[in-house]
Amino acid sequence: MITLLTVLQFVIVVIICIAVLLQKSSSIGLGAYSGSNESLFGAKGPANFLAKFTFIMGILLIANTIGLGYLYNHTKKDSLAEKIKIETNASIPSTNLSKIPSMPQNDTNASK
């Protein structure tokens, strides 16, 4: 099931890329090669159809991504974070607070 959804993910991404490239923009994109489509898509051409199609494909991409994440987390019970071994470093000596020297006392007579 995960393999099928992964293949579907790639197919959806390719379809979205093609749909975005076919949309008319300031630099025309690949829309210049689509020819005259006013009779098929209406007076505005394919712009409205491609915008809706891209939106629907984007929703399908998000739903597929969430589905893949859900299925992957339920089939793979182990995590990489759980596999990390924490090694203790024994070369760092522990500090003993009794060996710390005391602060020198101020001698008020020596400054005069």
PDB file of N, CA and C in Angstrom:
ATOM      1  N   MET A   1       0.824  -1.193   0.000  1.00  0.00           N
ATOM      2  CA  MET A   1       0.000   0.000   0.000  1.00  0.00           C
ATOM      3  C   MET A   1       0.869   1.258   0.000  1.00  0.00           C
ATOM      4  N   ILE A   2       1.942   1.208   0.770  1.00  0.00           N
ATOM      5  CA  ILE A   2       2.833   2.371   0.831  1.00  0.00           C
ATOM      6  C   ILE A   2       3.508   2.584  -0.530  1.00  0.00           C
ATOM      7  N   THR A   3       3.864   1.500  -1.198  1.00  0.00           N
ATOM      8  CA  THR A   3       4.493   1.616  -2.511  1.00  0.00           C
ATOM      9  C   THR A   3       3.532   2.238  -3.521  1.00  0.00           C
ATOM     10  N   LEU A   4       2.280   1.822  -3.477  1.00  0.00           N
ATOM     11  CA  LEU A   4       1.277   2.386  -4.378  1.00  0.00           C
ATOM     12  C   LEU A   4       1.088   3.879  -4.136  1.00  0.00           C
ATOM     13  N   LEU A   5       1.015   4.275  -2.872  1.00  0.00           N
ATOM     14  CA  LEU A   5       0.845   5.698  -2.558  1.00  0.00           C
ATOM     15  C   LEU A   5       2.087   6.509  -2.910  1.00  0.00           C
ATOM     16  N   THR A   6       3.266   5.911  -2.795  1.00  0.00           N
ATOM     17  CA  THR A   6       4.493   6.610  -3.174  1.00  0.00           C
ATOM     18  C   THR A   6       4.536   6.846  -4.688  1.00  0.00           C
ATOM     19  N   VAL A   7       4.149   5.838  -5.464  1.00  0.00           N
ATOM     20  CA  VAL A   7       4.093   6.009  -6.916  1.00  0.00           C
ATOM     21  C   VAL A   7       3.041   7.051  -7.273  1.00  0.00           C
ATOM     22  N   LEU A   8       1.892   7.004  -6.604  1.00  0.00           N
ATOM     23  CA  LEU A   8       0.840   7.993  -6.837  1.00  0.00           C
ATOM     24  C   LEU A   8       1.323   9.399  -6.490  1.00  0.00           C
ATOM     25  N   GLN A   9       2.153   9.511  -5.463  1.00  0.00           N
ATOM     26  CA  GLN A   9       2.715  10.811  -5.068  1.00  0.00           C
ATOM     27  C   GLN A   9       3.544  11.397  -6.217  1.00  0.00           C
ATOM     28  N   PHE A  10       4.399  10.579  -6.813  1.00  0.00           N
ATOM     29  CA  PHE A  10       5.226  11.061  -7.921  1.00  0.00           C
ATOM     30  C   PHE A  10       4.372  11.423  -9.134  1.00  0.00           C
ATOM     31  N   VAL A  11       3.346  10.644  -9.407  1.00  0.00           N
ATOM     32  CA  VAL A  11       2.464  10.934 -10.539  1.00  0.00           C
ATOM     33  C   VAL A  11       1.742  12.266 -10.319  1.00  0.00           C
ATOM     34  N   ILE A  12       1.241  12.484  -9.108  1.00  0.00           N
ATOM     35  CA  ILE A  12       0.546  13.736  -8.799  1.00  0.00           C
ATOM     36  C   ILE A  12       1.484  14.927  -8.947  1.00  0.00           C
ATOM     37  N   VAL A  13       2.723  14.777  -8.495  1.00  0.00           N
ATOM     38  CA  VAL A  13       3.697  15.878  -8.598  1.00  0.00           C
ATOM     39  C   VAL A  13       3.982  16.212 -10.054  1.00  0.00           C
ATOM     40  N   VAL A  14       4.133  15.203 -10.900  1.00  0.00           N
ATOM     41  CA  VAL A  14       4.388  15.451 -12.319  1.00  0.00           C
ATOM     42  C   VAL A  14       3.183  16.139 -12.957  1.00  0.00           C
ATOM     43  N   ILE A  15       1.977  15.686 -12.618  1.00  0.00           N
ATOM     44  CA  ILE A  15       0.764  16.300 -13.176  1.00  0.00           C
ATOM     45  C   ILE A  15       0.646  17.758 -12.729  1.00  0.00           C
ATOM     46  N   ILE A  16       0.964  18.039 -11.470  1.00  0.00           N
ATOM     47  CA  ILE A  16       0.910  19.425 -10.985  1.00  0.00           C
ATOM     48  C   ILE A  16       1.938  20.287 -11.720  1.00  0.00           C
ATOM     49  N   CYS A  17       3.126  19.757 -11.928  1.00  0.00           N
ATOM     50  CA  CYS A  17       4.152  20.520 -12.660  1.00  0.00           C
ATOM     51  C   CYS A  17       3.693  20.848 -14.068  1.00  0.00           C
ATOM     52  N   ILE A  18       3.103  19.880 -14.746  1.00  0.00           N
ATOM     53  CA  ILE A  18       2.618  20.123 -16.108  1.00  0.00           C
ATOM     54  C   ILE A  18       1.476  21.135 -16.102  1.00  0.00           C
ATOM     55  N   ALA A  19       0.553  21.009 -15.135  1.00  0.00           N
ATOM     56  CA  ALA A  19      -0.583  21.936 -15.066  1.00  0.00           C
ATOM     57  C   ALA A  19      -0.119  23.358 -14.783  1.00  0.00           C
ATOM     58  N   VAL A  20       0.885  23.511 -13.943  1.00  0.00           N
ATOM     59  CA  VAL A  20       1.396  24.852 -13.641  1.00  0.00           C
ATOM     60  C   VAL A  20       2.116  25.434 -14.849  1.00  0.00           C
ATOM     61  N   LEU A  21       2.871  24.600 -15.552  1.00  0.00           N
ATOM     62  CA  LEU A  21       3.583  25.096 -16.733  1.00  0.00           C
ATOM     63  C   LEU A  21       2.633  25.461 -17.868  1.00  0.00           C
ATOM     64  N   LEU A  22       1.475  24.832 -17.945  1.00  0.00           N
ATOM     65  CA  LEU A  22       0.516  25.143 -19.000  1.00  0.00           C
ATOM     66  C   LEU A  22      -0.281  26.414 -18.735  1.00  0.00           C
ATOM     67  N   GLN A  23      -0.267  26.881 -17.493  1.00  0.00           N
ATOM     68  CA  GLN A  23      -1.032  28.083 -17.172  1.00  0.00           C
ATOM     69  C   GLN A  23      -0.355  29.308 -17.763  1.00  0.00           C
ATOM     70  N   LYS A  24      -1.166  30.257 -18.155  1.00  0.00           N
ATOM     71  CA  LYS A  24      -0.645  31.476 -18.761  1.00  0.00           C
ATOM     72  C   LYS A  24      -0.067  32.366 -17.665  1.00  0.00           C
ATOM     73  N   SER A  25       1.117  32.860 -17.914  1.00  0.00           N
ATOM     74  CA  SER A  25       1.768  33.759 -16.960  1.00  0.00           C
ATOM     75  C   SER A  25       2.355  34.928 -17.744  1.00  0.00           C
ATOM     76  N   SER A  26       3.125  35.743 -17.084  1.00  0.00           N
ATOM     77  CA  SER A  26       3.718  36.894 -17.760  1.00  0.00           C
ATOM     78  C   SER A  26       4.731  36.452 -18.816  1.00  0.00           C
ATOM     79  N   SER A  27       5.363  35.318 -18.598  1.00  0.00           N
ATOM     80  CA  SER A  27       6.326  34.822 -19.584  1.00  0.00           C
ATOM     81  C   SER A  27       5.736  33.693 -20.421  1.00  0.00           C
ATOM     82  N   ILE A  28       4.442  33.535 -20.404  1.00  0.00           N
ATOM     83  CA  ILE A  28       3.660  32.578 -21.185  1.00  0.00           C
ATOM     84  C   ILE A  28       3.885  31.137 -20.721  1.00  0.00           C
ATOM     85  N   GLY A  29       5.066  30.693 -20.363  1.00  0.00           N
ATOM     86  CA  GLY A  29       5.309  29.307 -19.973  1.00  0.00           C
ATOM     87  C   GLY A  29       5.093  28.377 -21.153  1.00  0.00           C
ATOM     88  N   LEU A  30       4.567  27.199 -20.899  1.00  0.00           N
ATOM     89  CA  LEU A  30       4.272  26.262 -21.981  1.00  0.00           C
ATOM     90  C   LEU A  30       2.875  26.485 -22.541  1.00  0.00           C
ATOM     91  N   GLY A  31       2.150  27.467 -22.041  1.00  0.00           N
ATOM     92  CA  GLY A  31       0.811  27.759 -22.528  1.00  0.00           C
ATOM     93  C   GLY A  31       0.801  28.222 -23.972  1.00  0.00           C
ATOM     94  N   ALA A  32       1.921  28.707 -24.459  1.00  0.00           N
ATOM     95  CA  ALA A  32       1.993  29.146 -25.847  1.00  0.00           C
ATOM     96  C   ALA A  32       1.860  27.974 -26.808  1.00  0.00           C
ATOM     97  N   TYR A  33       2.198  26.781 -26.352  1.00  0.00           N
ATOM     98  CA  TYR A  33       2.151  25.610 -27.216  1.00  0.00           C
ATOM     99  C   TYR A  33       0.784  24.923 -27.205  1.00  0.00           C
ATOM    100  N   SER A  34      -0.133  25.389 -26.357  1.00  0.00           N
ATOM    101  CA  SER A  34      -1.425  24.714 -26.252  1.00  0.00           C
ATOM    102  C   SER A  34      -2.373  25.120 -27.373  1.00  0.00           C
ATOM    103  N   GLY A  35      -2.107  26.181 -28.064  1.00  0.00           N
ATOM    104  CA  GLY A  35      -2.935  26.592 -29.196  1.00  0.00           C
ATOM    105  C   GLY A  35      -4.184  27.309 -28.746  1.00  0.00           C
ATOM    106  N   SER A  36      -5.154  27.393 -29.627  1.00  0.00           N
ATOM    107  CA  SER A  36      -6.397  28.101 -29.347  1.00  0.00           C
ATOM    108  C   SER A  36      -7.393  27.144 -28.722  1.00  0.00           C
ATOM    109  N   ASN A  37      -7.651  27.302 -27.440  1.00  0.00           N
ATOM    110  CA  ASN A  37      -8.536  26.389 -26.721  1.00  0.00           C
ATOM    111  C   ASN A  37      -9.821  27.071 -26.285  1.00  0.00           C
ATOM    112  N   GLU A  38     -10.153  28.231 -26.861  1.00  0.00           N
ATOM    113  CA  GLU A  38     -11.326  28.963 -26.419  1.00  0.00           C
ATOM    114  C   GLU A  38     -12.617  28.175 -26.659  1.00  0.00           C
ATOM    115  N   SER A  39     -12.681  27.405 -27.725  1.00  0.00           N
ATOM    116  CA  SER A  39     -13.909  26.674 -28.029  1.00  0.00           C
ATOM    117  C   SER A  39     -14.143  25.530 -27.048  1.00  0.00           C
ATOM    118  N   LEU A  40     -13.105  24.949 -26.518  1.00  0.00           N
ATOM    119  CA  LEU A  40     -13.252  23.831 -25.586  1.00  0.00           C
ATOM    120  C   LEU A  40     -13.477  24.305 -24.158  1.00  0.00           C
ATOM    121  N   PHE A  41     -12.761  25.331 -23.710  1.00  0.00           N
ATOM    122  CA  PHE A  41     -12.807  25.759 -22.321  1.00  0.00           C
ATOM    123  C   PHE A  41     -13.664  26.991 -22.076  1.00  0.00           C
ATOM    124  N   GLY A  42     -14.190  27.629 -23.098  1.00  0.00           N
ATOM    125  CA  GLY A  42     -15.004  28.824 -22.929  1.00  0.00           C
ATOM    126  C   GLY A  42     -14.268  30.063 -23.378  1.00  0.00           C
ATOM    127  N   ALA A  43     -14.832  31.232 -23.035  1.00  0.00           N
ATOM    128  CA  ALA A  43     -14.280  32.497 -23.516  1.00  0.00           C
ATOM    129  C   ALA A  43     -12.954  32.845 -22.858  1.00  0.00           C
ATOM    130  N   LYS A  44     -12.754  32.432 -21.619  1.00  0.00           N
ATOM    131  CA  LYS A  44     -11.519  32.764 -20.919  1.00  0.00           C
ATOM    132  C   LYS A  44     -10.384  31.809 -21.262  1.00  0.00           C
ATOM    133  N   GLY A  45     -10.660  30.774 -22.000  1.00  0.00           N
ATOM    134  CA  GLY A  45      -9.621  29.817 -22.337  1.00  0.00           C
ATOM    135  C   GLY A  45      -9.425  28.831 -21.206  1.00  0.00           C
ATOM    136  N   PRO A  46      -8.284  28.169 -21.172  1.00  0.00           N
ATOM    137  CA  PRO A  46      -8.060  27.129 -20.167  1.00  0.00           C
ATOM    138  C   PRO A  46      -7.639  27.646 -18.798  1.00  0.00           C
ATOM    139  N   ALA A  47      -7.566  28.955 -18.608  1.00  0.00           N
ATOM    140  CA  ALA A  47      -7.042  29.510 -17.353  1.00  0.00           C
ATOM    141  C   ALA A  47      -7.877  29.077 -16.153  1.00  0.00           C
ATOM    142  N   ASN A  48      -9.193  29.217 -16.251  1.00  0.00           N
ATOM    143  CA  ASN A  48     -10.047  28.868 -15.122  1.00  0.00           C
ATOM    144  C   ASN A  48     -10.014  27.364 -14.862  1.00  0.00           C
ATOM    145  N   PHE A  49     -10.062  26.566 -15.929  1.00  0.00           N
ATOM    146  CA  PHE A  49     -10.016  25.114 -15.777  1.00  0.00           C
ATOM    147  C   PHE A  49      -8.705  24.664 -15.156  1.00  0.00           C
ATOM    148  N   LEU A  50      -7.584  25.192 -15.644  1.00  0.00           N
ATOM    149  CA  LEU A  50      -6.275  24.779 -15.128  1.00  0.00           C
ATOM    150  C   LEU A  50      -6.075  25.227 -13.688  1.00  0.00           C
ATOM    151  N   ALA A  51      -6.615  26.373 -13.321  1.00  0.00           N
ATOM    152  CA  ALA A  51      -6.488  26.834 -11.936  1.00  0.00           C
ATOM    153  C   ALA A  51      -7.249  25.904 -10.996  1.00  0.00           C
ATOM    154  N   LYS A  52      -8.464  25.530 -11.382  1.00  0.00           N
ATOM    155  CA  LYS A  52      -9.238  24.599 -10.554  1.00  0.00           C
ATOM    156  C   LYS A  52      -8.592  23.219 -10.519  1.00  0.00           C
ATOM    157  N   PHE A  53      -8.089  22.777 -11.659  1.00  0.00           N
ATOM    158  CA  PHE A  53      -7.441  21.470 -11.734  1.00  0.00           C
ATOM    159  C   PHE A  53      -6.188  21.434 -10.862  1.00  0.00           C
ATOM    160  N   THR A  54      -5.390  22.498 -10.892  1.00  0.00           N
ATOM    161  CA  THR A  54      -4.185  22.566 -10.073  1.00  0.00           C
ATOM    162  C   THR A  54      -4.543  22.577  -8.590  1.00  0.00           C
ATOM    163  N   PHE A  55      -5.612  23.291  -8.234  1.00  0.00           N
ATOM    164  CA  PHE A  55      -6.052  23.333  -6.836  1.00  0.00           C
ATOM    165  C   PHE A  55      -6.481  21.941  -6.364  1.00  0.00           C
ATOM    166  N   ILE A  56      -7.254  21.243  -7.190  1.00  0.00           N
ATOM    167  CA  ILE A  56      -7.718  19.901  -6.814  1.00  0.00           C
ATOM    168  C   ILE A  56      -6.536  18.939  -6.705  1.00  0.00           C
ATOM    169  N   MET A  57      -5.588  19.028  -7.614  1.00  0.00           N
ATOM    170  CA  MET A  57      -4.409  18.159  -7.549  1.00  0.00           C
ATOM    171  C   MET A  57      -3.550  18.482  -6.326  1.00  0.00           C
ATOM    172  N   GLY A  58      -3.511  19.750  -5.942  1.00  0.00           N
ATOM    173  CA  GLY A  58      -2.786  20.124  -4.717  1.00  0.00           C
ATOM    174  C   GLY A  58      -3.436  19.534  -3.478  1.00  0.00           C
ATOM    175  N   ILE A  59      -4.768  19.538  -3.436  1.00  0.00           N
ATOM    176  CA  ILE A  59      -5.482  18.922  -2.306  1.00  0.00           C
ATOM    177  C   ILE A  59      -5.203  17.415  -2.271  1.00  0.00           C
ATOM    178  N   LEU A  60      -5.215  16.769  -3.447  1.00  0.00           N
ATOM    179  CA  LEU A  60      -4.904  15.340  -3.504  1.00  0.00           C
ATOM    180  C   LEU A  60      -3.469  15.062  -3.052  1.00  0.00           C
ATOM    181  N   LEU A  61      -2.536  15.948  -3.401  1.00  0.00           N
ATOM    182  CA  LEU A  61      -1.145  15.779  -2.981  1.00  0.00           C
ATOM    183  C   LEU A  61      -1.023  15.868  -1.460  1.00  0.00           C
ATOM    184  N   ILE A  62      -1.713  16.827  -0.859  1.00  0.00           N
ATOM    185  CA  ILE A  62      -1.660  16.971   0.600  1.00  0.00           C
ATOM    186  C   ILE A  62      -2.289  15.762   1.281  1.00  0.00           C
ATOM    187  N   ALA A  63      -3.444  15.302   0.760  1.00  0.00           N
ATOM    188  CA  ALA A  63      -4.107  14.132   1.350  1.00  0.00           C
ATOM    189  C   ALA A  63      -3.241  12.884   1.207  1.00  0.00           C
ATOM    190  N   ASN A  64      -2.593  12.737   0.070  1.00  0.00           N
ATOM    191  CA  ASN A  64      -1.714  11.581  -0.142  1.00  0.00           C
ATOM    192  C   ASN A  64      -0.503  11.635   0.786  1.00  0.00           C
ATOM    193  N   THR A  65       0.039  12.822   1.001  1.00  0.00           N
ATOM    194  CA  THR A  65       1.179  12.975   1.900  1.00  0.00           C
ATOM    195  C   THR A  65       0.793  12.618   3.332  1.00  0.00           C
ATOM    196  N   ILE A  66      -0.373  13.080   3.770  1.00  0.00           N
ATOM    197  CA  ILE A  66      -0.839  12.749   5.121  1.00  0.00           C
ATOM    198  C   ILE A  66      -1.087  11.255   5.240  1.00  0.00           C
ATOM    199  N   GLY A  67      -1.689  10.659   4.208  1.00  0.00           N
ATOM    200  CA  GLY A  67      -1.921   9.213   4.221  1.00  0.00           C
ATOM    201  C   GLY A  67      -0.631   8.418   4.262  1.00  0.00           C
ATOM    202  N   LEU A  68       0.357   8.852   3.491  1.00  0.00           N
ATOM    203  CA  LEU A  68       1.660   8.171   3.518  1.00  0.00           C
ATOM    204  C   LEU A  68       2.317   8.271   4.895  1.00  0.00           C
ATOM    205  N   GLY A  69       2.253   9.439   5.490  1.00  0.00           N
ATOM    206  CA  GLY A  69       2.834   9.606   6.823  1.00  0.00           C
ATOM    207  C   GLY A  69       2.140   8.746   7.857  1.00  0.00           C
ATOM    208  N   TYR A  70       0.812   8.677   7.781  1.00  0.00           N
ATOM    209  CA  TYR A  70       0.043   7.865   8.727  1.00  0.00           C
ATOM    210  C   TYR A  70       0.368   6.384   8.565  1.00  0.00           C
ATOM    211  N   LEU A  71       0.363   5.905   7.327  1.00  0.00           N
ATOM    212  CA  LEU A  71       0.643   4.486   7.092  1.00  0.00           C
ATOM    213  C   LEU A  71       2.081   4.126   7.442  1.00  0.00           C
ATOM    214  N   TYR A  72       3.013   5.000   7.136  1.00  0.00           N
ATOM    215  CA  TYR A  72       4.411   4.714   7.438  1.00  0.00           C
ATOM    216  C   TYR A  72       4.641   4.639   8.948  1.00  0.00           C
ATOM    217  N   ASN A  73       4.004   5.528   9.695  1.00  0.00           N
ATOM    218  CA  ASN A  73       4.188   5.514  11.146  1.00  0.00           C
ATOM    219  C   ASN A  73       3.555   4.295  11.795  1.00  0.00           C
ATOM    220  N   HIS A  74       2.511   3.745  11.205  1.00  0.00           N
ATOM    221  CA  HIS A  74       1.872   2.570  11.799  1.00  0.00           C
ATOM    222  C   HIS A  74       2.528   1.267  11.373  1.00  0.00           C
ATOM    223  N   THR A  75       3.204   1.242  10.226  1.00  0.00           N
ATOM    224  CA  THR A  75       3.887   0.018   9.825  1.00  0.00           C
ATOM    225  C   THR A  75       5.286  -0.064  10.412  1.00  0.00           C
ATOM    226  N   LYS A  76       5.932   1.042  10.563  1.00  0.00           N
ATOM    227  CA  LYS A  76       7.274   1.075  11.141  1.00  0.00           C
ATOM    228  C   LYS A  76       7.160   1.545  12.586  1.00  0.00           C
ATOM    229  N   LYS A  77       7.231   0.609  13.501  1.00  0.00           N
ATOM    230  CA  LYS A  77       7.060   0.957  14.914  1.00  0.00           C
ATOM    231  C   LYS A  77       8.339   1.513  15.538  1.00  0.00           C
ATOM    232  N   ASP A  78       9.470   1.309  14.903  1.00  0.00           N
ATOM    233  CA  ASP A  78      10.715   1.805  15.470  1.00  0.00           C
ATOM    234  C   ASP A  78      11.043   3.180  14.915  1.00  0.00           C
ATOM    235  N   SER A  79      11.818   3.897  15.660  1.00  0.00           N
ATOM    236  CA  SER A  79      12.205   5.249  15.286  1.00  0.00           C
ATOM    237  C   SER A  79      13.720   5.354  15.295  1.00  0.00           C
ATOM    238  N   LEU A  80      14.238   6.212  14.459  1.00  0.00           N
ATOM    239  CA  LEU A  80      15.684   6.424  14.465  1.00  0.00           C
ATOM    240  C   LEU A  80      16.151   7.041  15.777  1.00  0.00           C
ATOM    241  N   ALA A  81      15.307   7.869  16.374  1.00  0.00           N
ATOM    242  CA  ALA A  81      15.677   8.503  17.637  1.00  0.00           C
ATOM    243  C   ALA A  81      15.785   7.470  18.759  1.00  0.00           C
ATOM    244  N   GLU A  82      15.007   6.400  18.675  1.00  0.00           N
ATOM    245  CA  GLU A  82      15.085   5.362  19.699  1.00  0.00           C
ATOM    246  C   GLU A  82      16.311   4.475  19.521  1.00  0.00           C
ATOM    247  N   LYS A  83      16.901   4.450  18.338  1.00  0.00           N
ATOM    248  CA  LYS A  83      18.063   3.611  18.062  1.00  0.00           C
ATOM    249  C   LYS A  83      19.380   4.281  18.445  1.00  0.00           C
ATOM    250  N   ILE A  84      19.353   5.542  18.772  1.00  0.00           N
ATOM    251  CA  ILE A  84      20.578   6.268  19.109  1.00  0.00           C
ATOM    252  C   ILE A  84      21.075   5.804  20.465  1.00  0.00           C
ATOM    253  N   LYS A  85      22.338   5.401  20.504  1.00  0.00           N
ATOM    254  CA  LYS A  85      22.951   4.973  21.763  1.00  0.00           C
ATOM    255  C   LYS A  85      23.674   6.174  22.370  1.00  0.00           C
ATOM    256  N   ILE A  86      23.363   6.452  23.597  1.00  0.00           N
ATOM    257  CA  ILE A  86      24.010   7.560  24.298  1.00  0.00           C
ATOM    258  C   ILE A  86      25.204   6.987  25.050  1.00  0.00           C
ATOM    259  N   GLU A  87      26.372   7.440  24.682  1.00  0.00           N
ATOM    260  CA  GLU A  87      27.588   6.970  25.322  1.00  0.00           C
ATOM    261  C   GLU A  87      27.999   7.955  26.404  1.00  0.00           C
ATOM    262  N   THR A  88      28.342   7.427  27.554  1.00  0.00           N
ATOM    263  CA  THR A  88      28.826   8.293  28.633  1.00  0.00           C
ATOM    264  C   THR A  88      30.324   8.479  28.459  1.00  0.00           C
ATOM    265  N   ASN A  89      30.778   9.664  28.665  1.00  0.00           N
ATOM    266  CA  ASN A  89      32.186   9.986  28.518  1.00  0.00           C
ATOM    267  C   ASN A  89      32.836   9.893  29.893  1.00  0.00           C
ATOM    268  N   ALA A  90      33.617   8.835  30.108  1.00  0.00           N
ATOM    269  CA  ALA A  90      34.259   8.617  31.407  1.00  0.00           C
ATOM    270  C   ALA A  90      35.545   9.411  31.548  1.00  0.00           C
ATOM    271  N   SER A  91      36.017  10.060  30.511  1.00  0.00           N
ATOM    272  CA  SER A  91      37.279  10.793  30.589  1.00  0.00           C
ATOM    273  C   SER A  91      37.124  12.151  31.278  1.00  0.00           C
ATOM    274  N   ILE A  92      35.904  12.631  31.445  1.00  0.00           N
ATOM    275  CA  ILE A  92      35.690  13.908  32.117  1.00  0.00           C
ATOM    276  C   ILE A  92      35.650  13.646  33.629  1.00  0.00           C
ATOM    277  N   PRO A  93      36.603  14.246  34.378  1.00  0.00           N
ATOM    278  CA  PRO A  93      36.605  14.000  35.829  1.00  0.00           C
ATOM    279  C   PRO A  93      35.444  14.740  36.504  1.00  0.00           C
ATOM    280  N   SER A  94      34.929  14.125  37.533  1.00  0.00           N
ATOM    281  CA  SER A  94      33.870  14.790  38.297  1.00  0.00           C
ATOM    282  C   SER A  94      34.503  15.830  39.210  1.00  0.00           C
ATOM    283  N   THR A  95      33.842  16.926  39.396  1.00  0.00           N
ATOM    284  CA  THR A  95      34.382  17.999  40.240  1.00  0.00           C
ATOM    285  C   THR A  95      33.975  17.747  41.678  1.00  0.00           C
ATOM    286  N   ASN A  96      34.919  17.932  42.525  1.00  0.00           N
ATOM    287  CA  ASN A  96      34.671  17.781  43.959  1.00  0.00           C
ATOM    288  C   ASN A  96      34.650  19.184  44.560  1.00  0.00           C
ATOM    289  N   LEU A  97      33.545  19.568  45.137  1.00  0.00           N
ATOM    290  CA  LEU A  97      33.397  20.928  45.652  1.00  0.00           C
ATOM    291  C   LEU A  97      34.286  21.209  46.858  1.00  0.00           C
ATOM    292  N   SER A  98      34.750  20.183  47.547  1.00  0.00           N
ATOM    293  CA  SER A  98      35.590  20.422  48.728  1.00  0.00           C
ATOM    294  C   SER A  98      37.007  20.827  48.334  1.00  0.00           C
ATOM    295  N   LYS A  99      37.440  20.567  47.114  1.00  0.00           N
ATOM    296  CA  LYS A  99      38.794  20.905  46.678  1.00  0.00           C
ATOM    297  C   LYS A  99      38.890  22.306  46.103  1.00  0.00           C
ATOM    298  N   ILE A 100      37.781  23.023  45.982  1.00  0.00           N
ATOM    299  CA  ILE A 100      37.801  24.374  45.429  1.00  0.00           C
ATOM    300  C   ILE A 100      38.369  25.311  46.493  1.00  0.00           C
ATOM    301  N   PRO A 101      39.392  26.120  46.135  1.00  0.00           N
ATOM    302  CA  PRO A 101      39.979  27.028  47.139  1.00  0.00           C
ATOM    303  C   PRO A 101      38.971  28.102  47.554  1.00  0.00           C
ATOM    304  N   SER A 102      39.130  28.526  48.794  1.00  0.00           N
ATOM    305  CA  SER A 102      38.230  29.552  49.303  1.00  0.00           C
ATOM    306  C   SER A 102      38.689  30.921  48.812  1.00  0.00           C
ATOM    307  N   MET A 103      37.782  31.857  48.861  1.00  0.00           N
ATOM    308  CA  MET A 103      38.058  33.205  48.406  1.00  0.00           C
ATOM    309  C   MET A 103      38.970  33.898  49.418  1.00  0.00           C
ATOM    310  N   PRO A 104      39.979  34.644  48.944  1.00  0.00           N
ATOM    311  CA  PRO A 104      40.882  35.322  49.893  1.00  0.00           C
ATOM    312  C   PRO A 104      40.141  36.377  50.713  1.00  0.00           C
ATOM    313  N   GLN A 105      40.551  36.524  51.942  1.00  0.00           N
ATOM    314  CA  GLN A 105      39.943  37.503  52.840  1.00  0.00           C
ATOM    315  C   GLN A 105      40.568  38.865  52.614  1.00  0.00           C
ATOM    316  N   ASN A 106      39.752  39.911  52.668  1.00  0.00           N
ATOM    317  CA  ASN A 106      40.237  41.277  52.521  1.00  0.00           C
ATOM    318  C   ASN A 106      40.892  41.720  53.836  1.00  0.00           C
ATOM    319  N   ASP A 107      42.108  42.209  53.713  1.00  0.00           N
ATOM    320  CA  ASP A 107      42.794  42.729  54.907  1.00  0.00           C
ATOM    321  C   ASP A 107      42.681  44.246  54.878  1.00  0.00           C
ATOM    322  N   THR A 108      41.909  44.806  55.775  1.00  0.00           N
ATOM    323  CA  THR A 108      41.663  46.242  55.788  1.00  0.00           C
ATOM    324  C   THR A 108      42.897  47.022  56.257  1.00  0.00           C
ATOM    325  N   ASN A 109      43.790  46.431  57.034  1.00  0.00           N
ATOM    326  CA  ASN A 109      44.984  47.111  57.509  1.00  0.00           C
ATOM    327  C   ASN A 109      46.065  47.210  56.452  1.00  0.00           C
ATOM    328  N   ALA A 110      46.069  46.322  55.486  1.00  0.00           N
ATOM    329  CA  ALA A 110      47.133  46.312  54.479  1.00  0.00           C
ATOM    330  C   ALA A 110      46.941  47.443  53.465  1.00  0.00           C
ATOM    331  N   SER A 111      45.718  47.906  53.270  1.00  0.00           N
ATOM    332  CA  SER A 111      45.494  48.967  52.282  1.00  0.00           C
ATOM    333  C   SER A 111      45.839  50.337  52.847  1.00  0.00           C
ATOM    334  N   LYS A 112      46.078  50.497  54.124  1.00  0.00           N
ATOM    335  CA  LYS A 112      46.375  51.812  54.699  1.00  0.00           C
ATOM    336  C   LYS A 112      47.820  52.120  54.730  1.00  0.00           C
TER     337      LYS A 112
END
